[in-house]
XYZ file of C-alpha atoms in Angstrom:
548
model
C 0.034 -0.200 0.048
C 2.728 2.436 0.549
C 3.917 2.032 -2.939
C 0.604 3.344 -4.025
C 0.443 6.223 -1.478
C 3.553 7.793 -1.859
C 4.701 10.622 -4.203
C 2.710 11.367 -7.225
C 1.068 7.896 -7.428
C -2.095 8.550 -5.617
C -2.946 11.638 -7.444
C -2.265 9.735 -10.744
C -4.464 6.955 -9.543
C -7.218 9.586 -8.298
C -7.107 11.257 -12.023
C -7.296 8.111 -13.582
C -10.500 7.231 -11.475
C -12.053 10.912 -12.095
C -11.451 10.498 -15.848
C -13.117 7.209 -15.650
C -16.208 8.350 -13.969
C -16.688 11.830 -15.076
C -15.851 11.769 -18.866
C -18.684 8.962 -20.075
C -21.789 10.758 -20.359
C -20.176 14.277 -20.624
C -21.116 14.460 -24.311
C -23.946 12.151 -24.756
C -26.119 13.220 -21.756
C -28.307 16.086 -23.425
C -28.603 19.319 -21.646
C -30.695 19.024 -18.266
C -33.339 21.138 -17.029
C -33.326 23.464 -15.205
C -30.472 24.757 -13.474
C -27.943 23.414 -16.050
C -29.549 24.790 -19.146
C -30.010 28.007 -17.594
C -26.432 28.473 -16.516
C -25.420 27.353 -20.024
C -27.661 29.834 -21.896
C -26.960 32.559 -19.608
C -23.071 31.977 -20.326
C -23.798 31.741 -24.175
C -25.485 35.113 -23.895
C -22.588 36.561 -22.601
C -20.480 35.140 -25.202
C -22.966 36.513 -27.911
C -23.361 40.062 -26.293
C -19.598 40.586 -25.054
C -21.147 41.450 -21.596
C -19.700 39.742 -18.928
C -21.081 41.734 -16.269
C -24.900 41.198 -16.533
C -26.402 37.748 -16.449
C -29.337 37.076 -18.647
C -31.621 34.345 -19.665
C -33.094 35.545 -22.823
C -34.253 38.834 -21.787
C -34.952 37.921 -18.139
C -32.125 39.037 -15.530
C -30.969 36.102 -13.720
C -30.193 37.407 -10.227
C -29.375 33.947 -8.785
C -25.696 33.617 -8.427
C -22.559 35.798 -9.019
C -20.740 35.523 -12.182
C -17.772 33.066 -11.231
C -19.120 29.911 -12.729
C -20.623 31.842 -15.880
C -16.996 33.126 -16.472
C -15.180 29.689 -16.062
C -18.124 28.188 -18.635
C -17.403 31.020 -21.075
C -13.409 30.549 -20.768
C -13.883 26.749 -21.466
C -16.149 27.375 -24.630
C -13.665 29.984 -25.805
C -11.126 27.500 -25.199
C -12.284 24.356 -26.649
C -15.319 25.142 -28.982
C -17.111 28.287 -29.861
C -20.400 30.416 -28.904
C -22.382 28.692 -31.509
C -22.179 25.114 -30.341
C -25.028 23.620 -28.971
C -23.317 20.869 -27.270
C -23.181 20.875 -23.528
C -19.850 19.347 -23.041
C -17.580 22.663 -23.222
C -19.848 24.166 -20.488
C -19.642 21.057 -18.275
C -15.612 21.076 -18.540
C -15.265 23.429 -15.561
C -17.356 21.312 -13.296
C -15.276 18.106 -14.330
C -12.067 20.008 -13.507
C -13.369 20.957 -10.127
C -14.710 17.959 -9.215
C -11.246 16.219 -9.918
C -9.517 19.296 -8.083
C -11.948 18.392 -4.975
C -10.850 14.523 -4.888
C -7.224 15.541 -5.247
C -7.378 18.036 -2.443
C -9.421 15.659 -0.149
C -6.327 13.395 -0.472
C -3.976 16.139 0.374
C -6.383 17.165 3.594
C -6.755 13.501 4.540
C -2.939 12.658 4.360
C -2.337 15.201 7.302
C -5.339 14.032 9.270
C -5.275 10.279 8.840
C -2.553 9.201 6.973
C -1.898 8.642 3.055
C -3.931 5.131 2.939
C -6.858 6.431 4.509
C -6.456 9.712 2.461
C -6.292 7.779 -0.739
C -9.642 5.750 0.079
C -11.567 8.761 1.475
C -10.894 10.975 -1.784
C -11.690 7.833 -3.973
C -15.042 7.254 -1.887
C -15.902 11.065 -2.455
C -15.199 11.010 -5.939
C -17.173 8.055 -6.841
C -20.235 9.192 -4.832
C -23.229 9.597 -6.829
C -23.726 13.156 -6.075
C -20.568 14.229 -7.057
C -20.576 12.167 -9.993
C -23.698 13.838 -10.990
C -22.342 17.415 -10.290
C -19.487 16.657 -12.418
C -21.811 16.344 -15.268
C -23.640 19.350 -14.821
C -22.674 22.940 -15.770
C -23.645 24.505 -12.548
C -21.850 26.167 -9.477
C -21.643 23.176 -7.024
C -18.666 21.182 -8.141
C -16.660 24.460 -8.226
C -18.213 25.534 -4.720
C -16.973 22.113 -3.561
C -13.682 22.464 -4.807
C -13.277 26.017 -3.036
C -14.724 24.509 0.292
C -11.929 21.902 0.337
C -9.183 24.207 -0.358
C -10.449 26.447 2.324
C -11.188 23.857 4.997
C -8.063 22.001 4.433
C -6.014 25.157 5.260
C -8.190 25.996 7.767
C -7.751 22.429 9.127
C -3.814 22.740 8.952
C -3.998 25.964 11.074
C -6.165 24.118 13.633
C -4.130 21.018 14.098
C -0.861 22.743 14.289
C -2.443 24.592 17.535
C -3.508 21.489 18.948
C -0.427 19.316 18.357
C 1.846 22.305 19.410
C 3.385 22.272 15.978
C 4.712 25.242 13.638
C 1.636 26.572 12.111
C 1.637 27.186 8.445
C 2.936 30.231 6.843
C 1.716 33.383 5.443
C 1.255 31.994 1.889
C -1.079 29.231 3.269
C -3.042 32.011 5.000
C -3.292 33.865 1.783
C -4.334 30.914 -0.383
C -7.229 30.225 2.186
C -8.418 33.993 1.740
C -8.146 33.569 -1.850
C -10.395 30.787 -1.734
C -13.007 32.610 0.088
C -12.784 35.262 -2.281
C -13.456 33.105 -5.525
C -16.064 31.170 -3.684
C -17.958 34.358 -3.151
C -17.913 34.818 -6.926
C -19.056 31.444 -7.402
C -21.990 30.968 -4.953
C -22.009 34.157 -2.603
C -21.991 33.792 1.425
C -22.140 29.880 1.299
C -18.474 28.816 2.004
C -17.795 31.937 4.273
C -20.776 30.622 6.313
C -19.621 26.944 6.364
C -16.322 28.255 7.366
C -17.529 30.402 10.506
C -19.578 27.449 11.641
C -16.571 24.995 11.575
C -14.603 27.820 13.467
C -17.297 27.955 15.938
C -18.130 24.386 16.266
C -14.133 23.868 17.273
C -14.340 26.873 19.511
C -17.317 25.209 21.676
C -15.911 21.665 21.478
C -12.587 22.871 22.714
C -13.971 25.198 25.132
C -11.370 27.778 23.960
C -9.755 29.598 21.222
C -6.928 27.447 20.678
C -3.542 29.218 20.836
C -2.617 32.487 19.086
C -1.870 30.753 15.900
C -5.122 29.237 15.404
C -6.942 32.363 14.249
C -4.555 35.212 14.143
C -2.111 33.072 12.424
C -4.560 33.154 9.346
C -4.166 36.978 8.983
C -7.800 37.755 9.050
C -7.263 41.520 8.179
C -4.972 41.351 5.410
C -7.050 37.992 4.291
C -10.414 39.904 4.202
C -8.912 42.747 2.323
C -7.766 40.080 -0.542
C -10.932 38.372 -0.586
C -13.069 41.687 -0.750
C -10.652 42.643 -3.534
C -11.394 39.579 -5.505
C -15.114 39.434 -5.011
C -16.199 43.400 -4.780
C -15.355 44.378 -8.323
C -17.816 42.379 -10.021
C -20.415 43.137 -7.468
C -19.690 46.897 -7.858
C -20.033 46.569 -11.700
C -23.322 44.580 -11.666
C -24.649 47.129 -9.067
C -24.009 49.987 -11.575
C -25.041 48.188 -14.661
C -28.476 47.371 -13.187
C -28.749 50.756 -10.956
C -28.720 48.356 -7.800
C -31.279 45.935 -8.965
C -29.296 42.830 -9.297
C -28.175 42.559 -5.670
C -31.647 43.701 -4.396
C -33.451 41.149 -6.700
C -30.931 38.468 -5.592
C -31.759 38.969 -1.907
C -35.320 39.310 -2.340
C -36.310 36.704 -5.140
C -33.711 34.178 -4.112
C -31.570 34.261 -0.632
C -34.664 35.150 1.282
C -37.285 32.704 -0.330
C -34.907 30.106 0.452
C -34.572 31.046 4.119
C -38.142 32.015 4.904
C -39.929 29.165 2.697
C -40.065 26.417 -0.082
C -38.669 28.268 -3.148
C -39.940 26.992 -6.239
C -41.772 23.988 -4.553
C -38.536 22.570 -3.302
C -39.464 22.426 0.216
C -39.252 19.535 2.846
C -39.060 19.122 6.511
C -35.685 18.790 8.379
C -34.224 15.219 8.217
C -34.540 14.979 4.421
C -31.124 15.105 3.741
C -30.309 12.409 6.025
C -33.221 10.245 4.704
C -31.497 10.833 1.001
C -27.804 10.426 2.059
C -27.972 6.522 1.465
C -28.586 7.336 -2.087
C -26.664 10.671 -2.866
C -23.555 9.052 -1.157
C -24.358 5.708 -2.783
C -21.914 3.422 -3.047
C -19.707 4.787 -0.443
C -23.110 5.039 1.628
C -22.445 1.518 2.845
C -19.610 2.658 5.318
C -21.690 5.659 6.391
C -22.812 3.761 9.727
C -19.674 2.133 10.521
C -17.864 5.509 10.004
C -20.076 7.474 12.200
C -20.107 4.719 14.871
C -16.026 4.888 14.629
C -15.917 8.860 14.545
C -18.019 9.130 17.655
C -15.863 6.826 19.483
C -12.595 8.802 18.335
C -14.493 12.402 18.810
C -11.684 13.619 21.064
C -8.983 13.237 18.616
C -8.336 16.632 16.991
C -8.463 15.188 13.490
C -11.728 13.696 13.933
C -13.189 16.703 15.967
C -12.229 18.772 12.916
C -14.063 16.616 10.533
C -17.260 16.478 12.812
C -16.838 20.294 13.329
C -17.211 20.462 9.256
C -20.142 18.011 9.040
C -22.392 18.823 11.959
C -23.126 22.563 11.839
C -22.895 22.490 7.890
C -25.528 19.556 7.828
C -27.865 21.319 10.479
C -27.957 24.442 8.719
C -29.218 22.951 5.504
C -31.746 20.594 7.264
C -33.125 23.701 9.002
C -33.156 25.904 5.850
C -36.670 25.248 4.598
C -35.671 25.255 0.730
C -34.106 21.707 0.046
C -32.303 20.557 -2.663
C -30.244 17.281 -2.624
C -26.950 18.870 -3.651
C -26.985 21.469 -1.060
C -25.098 19.237 1.805
C -22.309 18.454 -0.925
C -19.666 20.366 0.929
C -20.103 18.534 3.984
C -19.034 15.301 1.711
C -15.371 15.369 2.055
C -15.064 15.223 5.694
C -17.861 12.581 5.760
C -15.606 10.541 3.026
C -12.336 10.938 5.201
C -14.048 9.696 8.323
C -15.545 6.490 6.554
C -12.098 5.738 5.104
C -10.472 6.260 8.469
C -13.155 3.837 10.155
C -12.443 1.099 7.178
C -8.716 1.520 7.801
C -8.475 1.853 11.655
C -11.772 0.545 12.980
C -12.890 -2.616 14.940
C -16.291 -3.259 13.608
C -16.234 -7.109 13.686
C -19.354 -7.062 16.565
C -20.825 -4.071 15.034
C -24.391 -5.276 14.975
C -25.698 -1.965 13.691
C -23.176 -1.942 11.117
C -24.622 -5.397 9.649
C -28.139 -4.214 9.958
C -27.158 -1.159 8.105
C -25.418 -3.468 5.362
C -28.560 -5.493 5.032
C -30.725 -2.376 4.380
C -27.946 -1.103 2.148
C -28.147 -3.990 0.007
C -31.793 -3.423 -0.588
C -30.787 0.203 -1.884
C -28.434 -1.234 -4.129
C -30.820 -3.941 -5.557
C -33.758 -0.992 -5.864
C -30.872 1.087 -7.598
C -29.926 -1.666 -10.029
C -33.641 -2.545 -11.050
C -34.279 1.200 -11.788
C -31.574 1.098 -14.206
C -32.572 -2.006 -15.804
C -36.219 -0.796 -16.095
C -35.598 2.914 -16.981
C -35.401 2.074 -20.675
C -38.928 0.371 -20.600
C -40.488 3.230 -18.976
C -38.634 6.034 -20.655
C -36.909 4.517 -23.759
C -38.259 3.377 -26.929
C -37.442 -0.177 -26.174
C -35.507 -2.485 -23.868
C -31.896 -1.314 -24.099
C -29.219 -4.418 -23.504
C -26.789 -1.652 -22.038
C -28.745 -1.759 -19.094
C -27.999 -5.598 -18.201
C -24.184 -4.623 -17.673
C -25.285 -1.851 -15.337
C -27.667 -4.226 -13.314
C -25.233 -7.001 -12.933
C -22.500 -4.540 -11.809
C -24.609 -2.921 -9.337
C -26.501 -5.801 -7.734
C -23.458 -8.236 -7.897
C -20.608 -5.886 -6.530
C -23.353 -4.118 -4.078
C -24.483 -7.466 -2.625
C -20.775 -8.673 -2.305
C -19.875 -5.087 -0.594
C -22.829 -5.423 2.081
C -21.570 -9.180 2.627
C -18.072 -8.087 3.401
C -19.368 -5.548 6.006
C -21.607 -8.296 7.450
C -18.477 -10.442 7.911
C -16.491 -7.244 9.240
C -14.345 -6.808 6.369
C -14.884 -3.074 6.107
C -11.869 -2.141 4.450
C -12.685 -4.937 1.591
C -16.129 -3.660 1.314
C -14.717 -0.086 0.782
C -12.784 -1.386 -2.158
C -15.583 -3.230 -3.476
C -17.709 -0.134 -3.425
C -15.088 1.414 -5.640
C -15.318 -1.239 -8.098
C -19.331 -0.943 -7.795
C -19.018 2.995 -8.957
C -16.237 2.397 -11.488
C -18.337 -0.329 -13.109
C -21.789 0.920 -13.286
C -21.547 4.798 -13.551
C -19.925 4.491 -16.845
C -22.432 2.371 -18.358
C -25.353 4.240 -16.991
C -24.245 7.730 -17.914
C -22.854 6.684 -21.543
C -25.192 3.806 -22.494
C -28.713 3.784 -20.464
C -29.164 7.471 -19.758
C -28.573 8.971 -23.205
C -31.374 6.353 -24.666
C -34.251 7.654 -22.434
C -35.691 9.570 -25.125
C -38.941 10.145 -23.561
C -36.974 12.211 -21.008
C -35.288 14.421 -23.364
C -38.020 16.120 -24.725
C -35.745 19.357 -25.972
C -33.484 17.333 -27.556
C -36.568 15.850 -29.912
C -37.979 19.047 -30.430
C -34.338 20.415 -31.744
C -33.846 17.210 -33.908
C -37.336 18.168 -35.414
C -36.680 21.658 -35.975
C -33.481 20.784 -37.477
C -34.991 18.554 -39.890
C -38.184 20.807 -40.832
C -37.281 24.016 -42.944
C -38.441 27.147 -41.353
C -37.874 30.810 -40.891
C -37.011 32.718 -37.982
C -37.009 31.831 -34.460
C -38.737 28.478 -33.504
C -42.206 29.548 -31.449
C -43.182 27.243 -28.670
C -46.284 27.429 -26.468
C -46.991 25.291 -23.424
C -43.562 24.092 -22.870
C -40.812 26.449 -21.480
C -37.870 24.485 -20.069
C -34.617 26.195 -20.253
C -32.948 23.303 -22.337
C -35.412 24.167 -25.497
C -33.896 27.575 -25.441
C -30.182 26.575 -25.130
C -30.607 23.870 -28.005
C -32.868 26.177 -30.343
C -31.205 29.361 -29.724
C -31.313 32.686 -27.679
C -33.982 33.860 -30.126
C -36.766 30.888 -29.406
C -39.807 32.342 -28.468
C -41.964 30.755 -25.585
C -45.455 31.998 -25.678
C -49.191 31.073 -25.565
C -51.427 28.959 -27.690
C -53.170 32.131 -29.185
C -50.066 34.010 -29.398
C -48.430 31.423 -31.424
C -51.356 31.355 -34.000
C -50.725 35.128 -34.235
C -47.224 34.543 -35.176
C -48.151 32.070 -37.435
C -50.493 34.245 -39.259
C -47.805 37.192 -39.585
C -45.054 35.038 -40.455
C -45.888 32.250 -42.474
C -42.514 30.515 -42.545
C -42.608 30.100 -39.026
C -42.323 26.738 -37.251
C -44.644 26.549 -34.052
C -44.897 23.713 -31.625
C -48.177 23.722 -29.468
C -48.028 21.622 -26.128
C -51.408 19.374 -25.521
C -52.423 22.228 -22.976
C -52.368 25.109 -25.296
C -53.805 23.237 -28.214
C -57.360 24.306 -27.668
C -56.256 27.670 -27.749
C -54.195 27.848 -30.353
C -56.568 26.165 -32.767
C -59.378 28.650 -31.501
C -57.339 31.385 -32.694
C -55.943 30.092 -35.924
C -59.545 29.093 -37.155
C -60.703 32.753 -35.926
C -58.074 33.899 -38.511
C -58.906 31.623 -41.093
C -55.515 29.960 -41.384
C -54.839 26.733 -42.800
C -51.964 25.057 -40.826
C -50.345 21.500 -41.521
C -49.056 19.016 -38.728
C -45.307 18.491 -39.577
C -44.308 16.397 -36.403
C -45.181 15.517 -33.320
C -42.859 14.889 -30.106
C -44.249 12.819 -27.126
C -42.335 12.753 -23.760
C -42.189 13.174 -19.827
C -41.282 16.528 -18.573
C -39.381 15.357 -15.534
C -39.017 18.837 -14.272
C -42.506 19.042 -13.822
C -43.322 15.376 -13.215
C -45.901 14.912 -15.963
C -46.265 13.798 -19.429
C -45.967 16.303 -22.362
C -47.131 16.384 -26.231
C -45.993 18.769 -28.613
C -47.167 18.984 -31.991
C -45.318 20.977 -34.607
C -47.314 23.079 -37.180
C -46.403 25.115 -40.087
C -48.556 27.034 -42.775
C -50.202 24.685 -45.141
C -48.630 25.140 -48.498
C -50.814 26.267 -51.390
C -51.470 23.808 -54.236
């Protein structure tokens, strides 16, 4: 094991693993609704207009997140493609790189906390969990946020442990890197990372019942550091405030931040405890080690390195559980510490008599079988036919999943840890590159774009009753989203237009074109399932009937 964890080998191993997990599906999975497509479309509009300050989705100001992630995506598109592309992969590359960097930095943190073997295992568990694999395939902020969290928390942990162990604290450069990470994180997702850092510091202070030594907080140069973080983040906030006459920041607080804190924004509400209930799936397959890891961590909570990880996890988790608006990826910043604790437990825990761990392994095996069954049956429910590529994924998930659970039941937790890595590396590439792209009923916007490309028309496509952001990204910025009656009016005024009408707007469309005496022809139909709204959708394509 020493040969694998020394020098550059662990970084190379993790890099190969990330390539194996993150590259499949990067090109073949269509744009996802809704956040990813909104990000990609807003980035494209930055490139089209040359305005890198304002963030807009078509004509609507998008006052949700700062500009950092959009800039990273724009740089990727300019470097590897061009602004006219309708392929999602150039927009997704920053998320891939950020997920990879988070895995490498998790190893760097873990090596100082628990030693190289446990660090390598923990980083691999993080890299291969369902939530991070999913975020690496989406052009959003969350993978980039995770990378900034890991960098900042890693340096925070070094200062804390140096104080607890009476070691020489990290120097000025490390402190400044910490504050650069804070400043960049604010540009990516506002105050999330600073809040997590403050909660970690507060938890450590309470647990230790003192502020640990002069090198703990003051050694991090808070005065100079805050100036650096402000210098990184403030210019864009000033520029957007000027460009929108103060509307952006006010709208971000009023329409995004406060609704999340005070209620369930966009129907994404759930009671406290939801993230804990979802954890066996979001952390899958590493979640097999969750209960053994937590049992071990609680027994070892007096150790400074374990205390630091718990101070990272617990208040962060409680904060997100208490916020009414809930989305599964919100708790991702706590996953690196959780993965390291599970890996440390696998290497150093004595769980041969762990009855609770065995019960958990039994429950987890049922989850693995449910996931395997869903992968097998998904082509029947959302594809055009049964897809043979789902069989290897089913065998990989069910077979290695049951093997992993059996190993935990036998007390062989370390063997189970390596088995779950095999589960991830055999299952995810097949699902992402083979099964998921073939679920045609889920990719309504892709089908519409294919129909529009095959049907000659003039001007932008007009769509009534289906307004998912992926449609705008695939059809272009000028795509018109409107009502059925208005679509008929546009068709009367511009006879070369292609319009698509959902079943919900069909009656209004027909009434208006009949009133106007239009003769229209059906030129195509798209049937699918709108997973954002959880309901079937039928879109009928119309064009003005050619005169004989």
